Amino acid sequence: MARVPSAVTNAVHRIRRVPRALTRRDRSRPAAPTTVALAPQPHPWTRALGLTAVVVLGAWLGLLVVGNVRVPVGPMNTTMALRPSLTGGTKINVSPLGALQLDSHTAPVRLDVNVDQLDPERSQALVDHPERLSGLQDEVARDVAHGTADLAVRSCVAVVTGATALGLVVYRRPRRALAAGGLALALLAASGGSAFATWNPDSVLEPKFSGLLSSAPSLVGDARSIVTEFDVYQQELARLVTNVTKLYDATSTLPAYRPDPSTVRVLHVSDIHLNPASWKIVASLVEQYQVDVIVDTGDTMDHGTAAENGFLDPVEDLGAPYVWVRGNHDSLVTQRHLARMKNVHVLDDGEAKSIAGLRFAGIGDPQFTPDRSKKTGAEQSQELAGARLASALRDQRTAGTPVDVALVHEPSAAREVDGTVPLVLAGHIHREQNEVMEYGTRLRVEGSTGGSGLRAIEGRYPDPIETSILYFDRDSRRLQAWDSIELGGLGLTTAEVSRHLPEENQPGAPTSPSLSGTPSTTPGSPSPGTRSAPTP
């Protein structure tokens, strides 16, 4: 056996004695307190924010994956779904014709209705038995109600499943996952309550069209019938689907717009600024909407030179009378050239003319600033021009020939005629505006029908091409509704139409006093034919 060196043996004995020494020392002294380091805990707000993110994301994923309901609506196969949204509302997609949007409710969810296809057998049955179309609306209403109920149940299951599954993945604790699912269900219920509380069945009165449907506003009625026939949202959704069915049956070609015979249709354009594409757009709208008269509130030119006069040649062939007032980019040379053209009516200095059953009066812009300069006293000159026009309007009323529509270029001049005419049209600012002024006159400012002309390339994005169709009752000569039309600017191919009703034409609105014909006043109120200063 090998002998162990004594040095190694001594080292082993020393090591063995160390624990005993430590033990004796520990017995003689109290033990020092031991500190255990804990993992830092997140702030309660951070935990709540994280749980909220899991709930919202899980609910959204659940709606995307399993939140769709396929519903046969009449002869059409549709898909209904709820989608997260900041503004709510309803979107109806009619592929391939486009879509329309309704401000039906305000909630963090949007109802999407996709018209997928037309069922051949059910469609053929309608073709073979056209008498069934009379009962199609009731059938569609029942289908929509049934589909909405199924969608509500499916959406509840979708949001709970999605939030619970994501919570289990993130937290790996069943209790936290179930809490996420419960919160998702509560969020959906709160969204449904918000939608119910803000539900607006009259939203179908003012739809916003896009795509090819923008040229077929007749799908939801003309300007006269929409006031009396549209009262229940579900019924009108049924009517819409019924009309789309007929649309598809007509080999998917858009029908010609058939306005009410008693409606006078006015196309309002402004600020064309030498854009040659505008004339083709105007001619197309005149034909599509059967326009009775075109109103141009100025800035047709860019510099007002005689060399630009050739740009105006298409005006004579647009298919409707052309009423024009001078803008600040139009010169007197431009005005005289237009006055010599057939079918053109130039208005200035308060002159009034009756055209297509309406009486118009207007005044040209007192400024001529083709270089976009601002002259001293420009605002005062606009107010003076507006005051001159207001005086002419009062003279017309006194003579028994009240004016229905006044025309100016700048809105500042238009404000001076408040109370002397039911409606005043303007332009100049290249964006649409609408308001009822203090004494009852409605001011409508049109955007640029030329997309701001060459100015469109100065900004980051091209300006849209904007115009409007105004619908007037032929008997009362009052504005009934208007369609705002917006087309994509330079290089863009988008189209959007939105319908609007004056407040007095909304269902249930009280009858407002007329500013045309015999003025009606109430005790203590200013006469519609005069302006009075507000009480300080």
Coordinates of C-alpha atoms in Angstrom, one line a residue:
M1 CA 0.0 0.0 0.0
A2 CA 1.3 3.4 -0.8
R3 CA 1.9 5.8 2.0
V4 CA 0.2 9.1 2.1
P5 CA 2.5 12.1 2.6
S6 CA 2.1 13.7 6.0
A7 CA 1.5 17.2 4.5
V8 CA -1.7 15.9 2.8
T9 CA -2.9 14.2 6.0
N10 CA -2.4 17.5 8.0
A11 CA -4.4 19.4 5.4
V12 CA -7.3 17.0 5.6
H13 CA -7.4 17.4 9.4
R14 CA -7.5 21.1 9.1
I15 CA -10.5 21.0 6.7
R16 CA -12.4 18.7 9.0
R17 CA -11.9 21.1 11.9
V18 CA -13.3 24.1 10.1
P19 CA -17.0 23.1 10.3
R20 CA -16.7 22.4 14.0
A21 CA -15.2 25.8 14.6
L22 CA -17.9 27.4 12.5
T23 CA -20.5 25.5 14.5
R24 CA -19.1 26.6 17.8
R25 CA -18.9 30.2 16.6
D26 CA -22.6 30.0 15.4
R27 CA -23.7 28.8 18.8
S28 CA -22.0 31.6 20.6
R29 CA -23.3 34.4 18.3
P30 CA -26.8 35.1 17.1
A31 CA -27.3 34.4 13.3
A32 CA -27.4 37.4 11.1
P33 CA -30.7 38.1 9.3
T34 CA -31.0 36.6 5.9
T35 CA -32.3 38.8 3.0
V36 CA -34.1 37.1 0.1
A37 CA -34.2 39.1 -3.2
L38 CA -37.7 39.3 -4.8
A39 CA -38.4 39.8 -8.5
P40 CA -39.7 43.3 -9.2
Q41 CA -43.5 43.5 -9.6
P42 CA -45.0 45.4 -12.5
H43 CA -47.0 48.6 -11.8
P44 CA -50.8 48.0 -11.5
W45 CA -51.5 50.3 -14.4
T46 CA -49.0 48.4 -16.5
R47 CA -50.7 45.1 -15.7
A48 CA -54.1 46.6 -16.6
L49 CA -52.8 48.0 -19.9
G50 CA -51.3 44.6 -20.8
L51 CA -54.6 42.8 -20.0
T52 CA -56.5 45.4 -22.0
A53 CA -54.2 44.8 -25.0
V54 CA -54.6 41.0 -24.7
V55 CA -58.4 41.4 -24.5
V56 CA -58.7 43.8 -27.5
L57 CA -56.3 41.9 -29.7
G58 CA -57.8 38.5 -28.8
A59 CA -61.3 39.7 -29.4
W60 CA -60.3 41.2 -32.8
L61 CA -58.5 38.0 -33.9
G62 CA -61.6 36.0 -32.8
L63 CA -63.9 38.2 -34.9
L64 CA -61.6 37.9 -37.9
V65 CA -61.3 34.1 -37.7
V66 CA -64.8 33.0 -36.7
G67 CA -66.9 36.1 -36.5
N68 CA -68.5 35.9 -40.0
V69 CA -72.0 34.7 -40.8
R70 CA -73.1 33.7 -44.2
V71 CA -76.7 34.6 -44.7
P72 CA -79.0 34.1 -47.8
V73 CA -80.8 37.5 -48.2
G74 CA -83.5 37.1 -50.8
P75 CA -81.8 35.8 -53.9
M76 CA -78.4 36.9 -52.8
N77 CA -75.7 35.2 -50.7
T78 CA -74.2 37.7 -48.2
T79 CA -71.6 37.6 -45.5
M80 CA -72.2 39.7 -42.3
A81 CA -69.4 40.5 -39.9
L82 CA -68.5 42.9 -37.1
R83 CA -65.2 44.7 -37.4
P84 CA -63.3 47.0 -35.0
S85 CA -63.7 50.6 -35.9
L86 CA -63.1 54.0 -34.4
T87 CA -66.3 55.5 -35.9
G88 CA -68.7 52.7 -36.2
G89 CA -71.4 52.8 -38.9
T90 CA -72.4 50.2 -41.5
K91 CA -70.5 49.4 -44.7
I92 CA -72.3 47.5 -47.5
N93 CA -70.0 46.1 -50.2
V94 CA -71.7 45.3 -53.5
S95 CA -68.9 43.6 -55.5
P96 CA -67.9 44.5 -58.1
L97 CA -69.9 47.7 -58.2
G98 CA -68.5 49.4 -55.1
A99 CA -69.7 50.1 -51.6
L100 CA -71.8 52.5 -49.6
Q101 CA -71.4 53.6 -46.0
L102 CA -74.0 54.6 -43.5
D103 CA -73.5 56.5 -40.2
S104 CA -75.9 54.1 -38.6
H105 CA -74.4 54.1 -35.1
T106 CA -71.4 55.3 -33.0
A107 CA -69.5 52.4 -31.4
P108 CA -66.1 50.8 -31.6
V109 CA -67.5 48.2 -34.0
R110 CA -68.7 48.4 -37.6
L111 CA -71.2 46.2 -39.3
D112 CA -69.9 44.9 -42.7
V113 CA -72.4 43.4 -45.2
N114 CA -70.7 41.8 -48.2
V115 CA -72.9 40.9 -51.2
D116 CA -71.0 37.8 -52.4
Q117 CA -73.1 36.6 -55.3
L118 CA -76.5 36.1 -56.8
D119 CA -78.0 32.7 -56.4
P120 CA -78.9 31.4 -59.9
E121 CA -81.9 29.4 -58.9
R122 CA -83.5 32.0 -56.7
S123 CA -82.8 34.7 -59.3
Q124 CA -84.3 32.7 -62.1
A125 CA -87.4 32.1 -60.0
L126 CA -87.8 35.9 -59.7
V127 CA -87.3 36.3 -63.5
D128 CA -89.9 33.6 -64.2
H129 CA -92.3 35.0 -61.6
P130 CA -91.9 38.8 -61.4
E131 CA -94.9 39.1 -59.2
R132 CA -92.7 37.8 -56.4
L133 CA -90.8 41.0 -56.4
S134 CA -93.6 42.7 -54.5
G135 CA -93.0 40.4 -51.5
L136 CA -89.3 40.4 -51.8
Q137 CA -88.8 43.3 -49.4
D138 CA -90.5 41.5 -46.5
E139 CA -88.5 38.4 -47.2
V140 CA -85.3 40.3 -47.2
A141 CA -86.2 42.1 -44.0
R142 CA -86.8 38.7 -42.3
D143 CA -83.5 37.4 -43.7
V144 CA -81.6 40.4 -42.4
A145 CA -83.1 40.1 -38.9
H146 CA -82.3 36.4 -38.8
G147 CA -78.7 37.0 -40.0
T148 CA -78.2 39.8 -37.4
A149 CA -79.3 37.6 -34.6
D150 CA -76.9 34.8 -35.7
L151 CA -74.1 37.4 -36.1
A152 CA -74.7 38.5 -32.5
V153 CA -74.3 35.0 -31.1
R154 CA -71.4 34.2 -33.3
S155 CA -69.6 37.4 -32.3
C156 CA -70.0 36.7 -28.6
V157 CA -68.4 33.2 -29.0
A158 CA -65.7 34.7 -31.3
V159 CA -64.5 37.4 -28.9
V160 CA -64.6 35.2 -25.8
T161 CA -62.7 32.4 -27.5
G162 CA -60.2 34.7 -29.0
A163 CA -59.5 36.6 -25.8
T164 CA -59.3 33.5 -23.7
A165 CA -57.0 31.7 -26.1
L166 CA -54.6 34.6 -26.3
G167 CA -54.8 35.1 -22.5
L168 CA -53.8 31.5 -22.0
V169 CA -50.8 31.9 -24.4
V170 CA -49.6 35.1 -22.8
Y171 CA -50.3 34.4 -19.0
R172 CA -50.3 30.6 -19.0
R173 CA -52.8 30.8 -16.1
P174 CA -56.4 29.6 -16.6
R175 CA -57.7 32.1 -14.2
R176 CA -56.2 35.1 -16.1
A177 CA -57.2 33.6 -19.4
L178 CA -60.9 33.3 -18.2
A179 CA -60.7 36.9 -16.9
A180 CA -59.6 38.0 -20.4
G181 CA -62.5 36.2 -22.0
G182 CA -65.0 37.7 -19.5
L183 CA -63.6 41.2 -20.2
A184 CA -63.9 40.7 -23.9
L185 CA -67.6 39.7 -23.6
A186 CA -68.2 42.8 -21.4
L187 CA -66.5 45.0 -24.1
L188 CA -68.7 43.5 -26.8
A189 CA -71.8 44.1 -24.6
A190 CA -70.7 47.7 -24.0
S191 CA -70.2 48.2 -27.7
G192 CA -73.6 46.8 -28.4
G193 CA -75.2 49.1 -25.9
S194 CA -73.4 52.1 -27.4
A195 CA -74.6 51.0 -30.9
F196 CA -78.2 50.6 -29.6
A197 CA -78.1 54.0 -27.8
T198 CA -76.8 55.8 -30.8
W199 CA -78.7 53.8 -33.5
N200 CA -79.8 56.1 -36.3
P201 CA -82.4 54.5 -38.6
D202 CA -82.5 57.6 -40.8
S203 CA -78.8 57.3 -41.7
V204 CA -79.9 55.7 -44.9
L205 CA -81.1 59.1 -46.0
E206 CA -77.5 60.3 -46.3
P207 CA -75.4 57.4 -47.7
K208 CA -71.9 57.8 -49.0
F209 CA -71.2 55.9 -52.2
S210 CA -67.9 54.8 -53.6
G211 CA -66.8 52.9 -56.7
L212 CA -69.2 52.4 -59.6
L213 CA -72.1 52.9 -57.3
S214 CA -71.2 56.5 -57.1
S215 CA -73.0 57.0 -60.4
A216 CA -76.2 55.2 -59.3
P217 CA -77.6 57.2 -56.3
S218 CA -81.0 56.1 -57.5
L219 CA -80.5 52.9 -55.6
V220 CA -81.7 54.6 -52.5
G221 CA -84.3 56.9 -54.0
D222 CA -84.6 60.4 -55.5
A223 CA -84.5 63.7 -53.7
R224 CA -88.3 63.9 -53.4
S225 CA -89.2 60.4 -52.3
I226 CA -86.4 59.9 -49.8
V227 CA -88.1 62.4 -47.4
T228 CA -91.4 60.5 -47.3
E229 CA -90.4 56.8 -47.9
F230 CA -87.3 56.2 -45.8
D231 CA -88.3 55.7 -42.2
V232 CA -87.0 52.4 -40.9
Y233 CA -83.3 51.3 -41.3
Q234 CA -84.0 47.6 -41.7
Q235 CA -86.7 48.2 -44.3
E236 CA -84.4 50.4 -46.4
L237 CA -81.6 47.9 -46.2
A238 CA -84.1 45.4 -47.6
R239 CA -85.1 47.9 -50.3
L240 CA -81.4 48.4 -51.2
V241 CA -80.8 44.7 -51.6
T242 CA -83.9 44.4 -53.7
N243 CA -82.7 47.1 -56.0
V244 CA -79.2 45.6 -56.2
T245 CA -80.9 42.3 -57.2
K246 CA -82.6 44.1 -60.1
L247 CA -79.3 45.7 -60.9
Y248 CA -77.5 42.3 -61.2
D249 CA -80.5 41.0 -63.2
A250 CA -79.9 43.7 -65.8
T251 CA -76.5 42.1 -66.7
S252 CA -74.7 44.2 -64.1
T253 CA -75.0 47.4 -66.0
L254 CA -75.8 50.6 -64.1
P255 CA -79.3 51.9 -64.7
A256 CA -79.9 55.4 -66.0
Y257 CA -80.8 57.7 -63.1
R258 CA -84.5 58.7 -63.2
P259 CA -85.1 61.7 -61.1
D260 CA -88.5 62.8 -59.9
P261 CA -90.2 64.7 -62.7
S262 CA -91.0 67.6 -60.3
T263 CA -87.4 68.0 -59.3
V264 CA -85.2 70.7 -60.8
R265 CA -81.6 69.5 -60.9
V266 CA -78.7 72.0 -60.7
L267 CA -75.1 71.1 -61.2
H268 CA -72.8 73.5 -59.1
V269 CA -69.2 73.8 -60.3
S270 CA -66.5 76.3 -59.3
D271 CA -62.8 77.0 -59.5
I272 CA -62.1 74.9 -62.6
H273 CA -58.8 76.8 -63.2
L274 CA -58.2 75.7 -66.8
N275 CA -58.4 72.0 -66.1
P276 CA -59.6 70.6 -69.5
A277 CA -60.7 67.3 -67.8
S278 CA -63.4 69.2 -66.0
W279 CA -65.5 69.6 -69.1
K280 CA -65.8 65.9 -69.7
I281 CA -66.8 65.3 -66.1
V282 CA -69.4 68.1 -66.3
A283 CA -70.8 66.7 -69.6
S284 CA -71.0 63.2 -68.0
L285 CA -72.8 64.4 -64.9
V286 CA -75.3 66.5 -67.0
E287 CA -76.2 63.3 -68.9
Q288 CA -76.2 60.9 -66.0
Y289 CA -78.3 63.2 -63.7
Q290 CA -80.4 64.8 -66.4
V291 CA -79.2 68.2 -65.2
D292 CA -81.5 71.2 -65.9
V293 CA -79.0 74.0 -65.4
I294 CA -75.2 74.4 -64.6
V295 CA -74.1 77.0 -62.2
D296 CA -70.4 78.2 -62.2
T297 CA -69.3 80.4 -59.3
G298 CA -66.1 81.6 -60.9
D299 CA -62.4 81.1 -61.3
T300 CA -63.0 79.2 -64.5
M301 CA -59.7 80.7 -65.8
D302 CA -56.3 81.1 -64.3
H303 CA -55.0 84.4 -65.6
G304 CA -58.0 85.8 -67.5
T305 CA -56.1 86.5 -70.7
A306 CA -57.6 86.5 -74.2
A307 CA -55.3 83.6 -75.1
E308 CA -57.2 81.4 -72.6
N309 CA -60.6 82.0 -74.2
G310 CA -60.4 78.9 -76.4
F311 CA -60.6 76.9 -73.2
L312 CA -64.2 77.9 -72.9
D313 CA -65.4 76.4 -76.3
P314 CA -66.9 73.2 -74.8
V315 CA -69.3 75.3 -72.6
E316 CA -71.7 75.6 -75.5
D317 CA -72.1 71.8 -75.9
L318 CA -72.5 70.7 -72.3
G319 CA -76.2 70.0 -72.8
A320 CA -77.6 72.4 -70.2
P321 CA -77.8 76.2 -69.7
Y322 CA -74.7 77.6 -68.2
V323 CA -75.0 80.4 -65.5
W324 CA -71.7 82.1 -64.6
V325 CA -70.4 84.8 -62.3
R326 CA -66.8 86.2 -62.4
G327 CA -64.1 85.0 -60.0
N328 CA -60.9 86.8 -59.0
H329 CA -59.0 84.8 -61.7
D330 CA -61.5 85.8 -64.4
S331 CA -61.1 89.1 -66.2
L332 CA -63.7 91.3 -67.9
V333 CA -62.2 90.0 -71.1
T334 CA -63.3 86.5 -70.0
Q335 CA -66.7 87.8 -69.0
R336 CA -67.4 89.5 -72.4
H337 CA -66.3 86.4 -74.3
L338 CA -68.7 84.2 -72.3
A339 CA -71.5 86.6 -72.7
R340 CA -71.3 86.2 -76.5
M341 CA -71.6 82.4 -76.3
K342 CA -74.9 80.7 -76.9
N343 CA -76.6 79.0 -73.9
V344 CA -74.5 81.0 -71.5
H345 CA -76.0 83.4 -68.9
V346 CA -73.5 85.8 -67.3
L347 CA -74.7 87.5 -64.1
D348 CA -73.2 90.7 -62.7
D349 CA -74.2 93.8 -60.7
G350 CA -77.3 91.9 -59.2
E351 CA -78.9 91.1 -62.5
A352 CA -81.5 88.4 -62.2
K353 CA -82.6 85.8 -64.8
S354 CA -85.2 82.9 -64.7
I355 CA -83.7 79.7 -66.0
A356 CA -85.2 76.2 -65.9
G357 CA -87.9 77.3 -63.4
L358 CA -85.5 78.9 -60.9
R359 CA -84.6 82.6 -60.6
F360 CA -80.9 83.4 -60.2
A361 CA -79.1 86.6 -59.4
G362 CA -75.4 87.3 -59.0
I363 CA -72.5 89.6 -58.9
G364 CA -68.9 89.2 -60.1
D365 CA -65.9 89.3 -57.9
P366 CA -64.7 92.9 -57.4
Q367 CA -61.1 91.8 -57.3
F368 CA -58.9 90.6 -60.2
T369 CA -55.9 88.9 -58.8
P370 CA -54.6 86.3 -61.2
D371 CA -51.2 86.4 -59.5
R372 CA -52.9 85.5 -56.1
S373 CA -51.9 88.8 -54.6
K374 CA -53.9 90.4 -51.8
K375 CA -54.8 94.0 -52.4
T376 CA -55.4 96.6 -49.7
G377 CA -59.1 96.8 -48.8
A378 CA -60.0 93.4 -50.5
E379 CA -62.3 92.4 -47.6
Q380 CA -64.1 95.7 -47.7
S381 CA -64.6 95.4 -51.4
Q382 CA -66.2 92.0 -51.0
E383 CA -68.5 93.2 -48.4
L384 CA -69.5 96.2 -50.6
A385 CA -70.2 93.8 -53.5
G386 CA -72.3 91.6 -51.3
A387 CA -74.3 94.6 -50.0
R388 CA -75.0 95.7 -53.6
L389 CA -76.3 92.2 -54.4
A390 CA -78.4 92.2 -51.2
S391 CA -80.0 95.5 -52.3
A392 CA -80.8 94.1 -55.7
L393 CA -82.3 91.0 -54.1
R394 CA -84.6 93.2 -52.0
D395 CA -85.6 95.2 -55.1
Q396 CA -86.5 91.9 -56.9
R397 CA -88.6 90.8 -53.9
T398 CA -90.4 94.2 -53.8
A399 CA -91.1 93.9 -57.6
G400 CA -92.8 90.5 -57.0
T401 CA -90.0 88.5 -58.6
P402 CA -88.1 87.0 -55.7
V403 CA -84.8 85.4 -56.4
D404 CA -84.4 81.7 -55.5
V405 CA -80.6 81.4 -55.7
A406 CA -77.9 84.0 -55.4
L407 CA -74.4 83.6 -56.9
V408 CA -71.1 85.1 -55.8
H409 CA -67.5 83.9 -55.9
E410 CA -66.1 84.6 -52.4
P411 CA -68.0 83.5 -49.2
S412 CA -67.3 86.8 -47.6
A413 CA -69.5 88.5 -50.1
A414 CA -72.1 85.8 -49.7
R415 CA -72.6 86.6 -46.0
E416 CA -73.9 90.0 -46.9
V417 CA -77.0 88.6 -48.5
D418 CA -78.1 86.7 -45.4
G419 CA -81.9 87.0 -45.0
T420 CA -82.6 88.2 -48.5
V421 CA -82.6 84.9 -50.4
P422 CA -83.1 81.2 -49.4
L423 CA -79.8 80.0 -50.9
V424 CA -76.5 81.5 -51.9
L425 CA -73.7 79.6 -53.8
A426 CA -70.0 80.5 -53.7
G427 CA -66.6 79.0 -54.3
H428 CA -63.0 80.4 -54.0
I429 CA -61.7 78.4 -51.0
H430 CA -61.3 75.1 -52.9
R431 CA -63.2 73.1 -50.3
E432 CA -66.8 72.3 -49.7
Q433 CA -68.7 74.1 -46.8
N434 CA -72.3 74.3 -45.9
E435 CA -74.1 76.3 -43.2
V436 CA -77.3 78.1 -42.4
M437 CA -76.5 81.7 -41.6
E438 CA -78.0 83.8 -38.8
Y439 CA -81.0 85.1 -40.7
G440 CA -81.9 81.8 -42.4
T441 CA -80.0 81.9 -45.7
R442 CA -78.2 78.7 -46.5
L443 CA -74.6 79.2 -47.8
R444 CA -73.1 76.4 -49.9
V445 CA -69.5 76.7 -50.9
E446 CA -68.3 74.4 -53.6
G447 CA -64.8 72.8 -53.8
S448 CA -62.6 73.0 -56.9
T449 CA -64.2 71.2 -59.9
G450 CA -60.8 71.5 -61.6
G451 CA -58.9 69.9 -58.7
S452 CA -57.2 73.4 -58.2
G453 CA -55.9 73.2 -61.8
L454 CA -52.1 73.2 -62.0
R455 CA -51.9 74.0 -58.3
A456 CA -52.7 70.3 -57.8
I457 CA -49.0 69.5 -58.3
E458 CA -47.8 72.0 -55.7
G459 CA -48.8 70.0 -52.6
R460 CA -47.9 66.6 -51.5
Y461 CA -51.2 65.1 -52.5
P462 CA -53.4 66.2 -55.5
D463 CA -56.6 68.1 -54.6
P464 CA -59.8 66.2 -55.3
I465 CA -62.3 67.3 -58.0
E466 CA -65.5 68.4 -56.2
T467 CA -68.9 69.3 -57.5
S468 CA -72.5 68.9 -56.4
I469 CA -76.0 68.1 -57.7
L470 CA -78.7 70.2 -56.1
Y471 CA -82.3 69.1 -56.1
F472 CA -85.0 71.8 -56.0
D473 CA -88.8 71.3 -55.7
R474 CA -90.3 72.7 -58.9
D475 CA -93.3 74.2 -57.1
S476 CA -91.7 75.7 -54.0
R477 CA -88.3 76.2 -55.6
R478 CA -86.7 75.3 -52.4
L479 CA -83.6 73.0 -52.0
Q480 CA -84.7 69.5 -51.2
A481 CA -81.4 67.6 -51.1
W482 CA -77.9 67.6 -52.6
D483 CA -75.3 65.0 -53.6
S484 CA -71.7 65.9 -53.0
I485 CA -69.5 64.3 -55.6
E486 CA -65.7 63.9 -55.0
L487 CA -63.4 62.4 -57.6
G488 CA -59.7 61.6 -57.2
G489 CA -57.4 64.4 -58.2
L490 CA -54.5 64.3 -60.7
G491 CA -53.5 60.6 -61.3
L492 CA -56.2 59.1 -59.0
T493 CA -59.3 57.1 -60.0
T494 CA -61.5 57.2 -56.9
A495 CA -65.1 58.3 -56.8
E496 CA -67.4 59.1 -53.9
V497 CA -70.9 60.4 -53.7
S498 CA -72.6 61.4 -50.4
R499 CA -76.3 62.5 -50.1
H500 CA -77.4 65.3 -47.7
L501 CA -80.7 66.6 -46.6
P502 CA -81.4 70.1 -45.3
E503 CA -82.4 70.1 -41.7
E504 CA -86.0 71.1 -42.5
N505 CA -86.3 68.0 -44.7
Q506 CA -85.2 65.5 -42.1
P507 CA -88.1 63.2 -40.9
G508 CA -90.1 64.9 -38.1
A509 CA -88.5 68.3 -38.6
P510 CA -90.8 71.3 -38.2
T511 CA -91.7 73.4 -41.2
S512 CA -89.3 76.3 -41.5
P513 CA -90.4 79.7 -42.7
S514 CA -89.8 80.4 -46.4
L515 CA -87.4 83.0 -47.7
S516 CA -88.9 82.9 -51.2
G517 CA -92.3 84.2 -52.2
T518 CA -94.2 86.0 -49.5
P519 CA -91.9 86.5 -46.5
S520 CA -93.2 85.0 -43.3
T521 CA -92.1 86.4 -40.0
T522 CA -92.7 85.9 -36.3
P523 CA -93.2 88.7 -33.8
G524 CA -89.9 90.1 -32.6
S525 CA -87.9 88.5 -35.4
P526 CA -86.2 90.4 -38.2
S527 CA -87.8 90.4 -41.6
P528 CA -86.2 88.0 -44.1
G529 CA -85.7 90.9 -46.5
T530 CA -83.6 93.0 -44.1
R531 CA -80.5 92.6 -42.0
S532 CA -80.4 93.8 -38.5
A533 CA -77.5 94.0 -36.1
P534 CA -77.4 91.4 -33.3
T535 CA -78.3 92.7 -29.8
P536 CA -75.0 93.4 -27.9

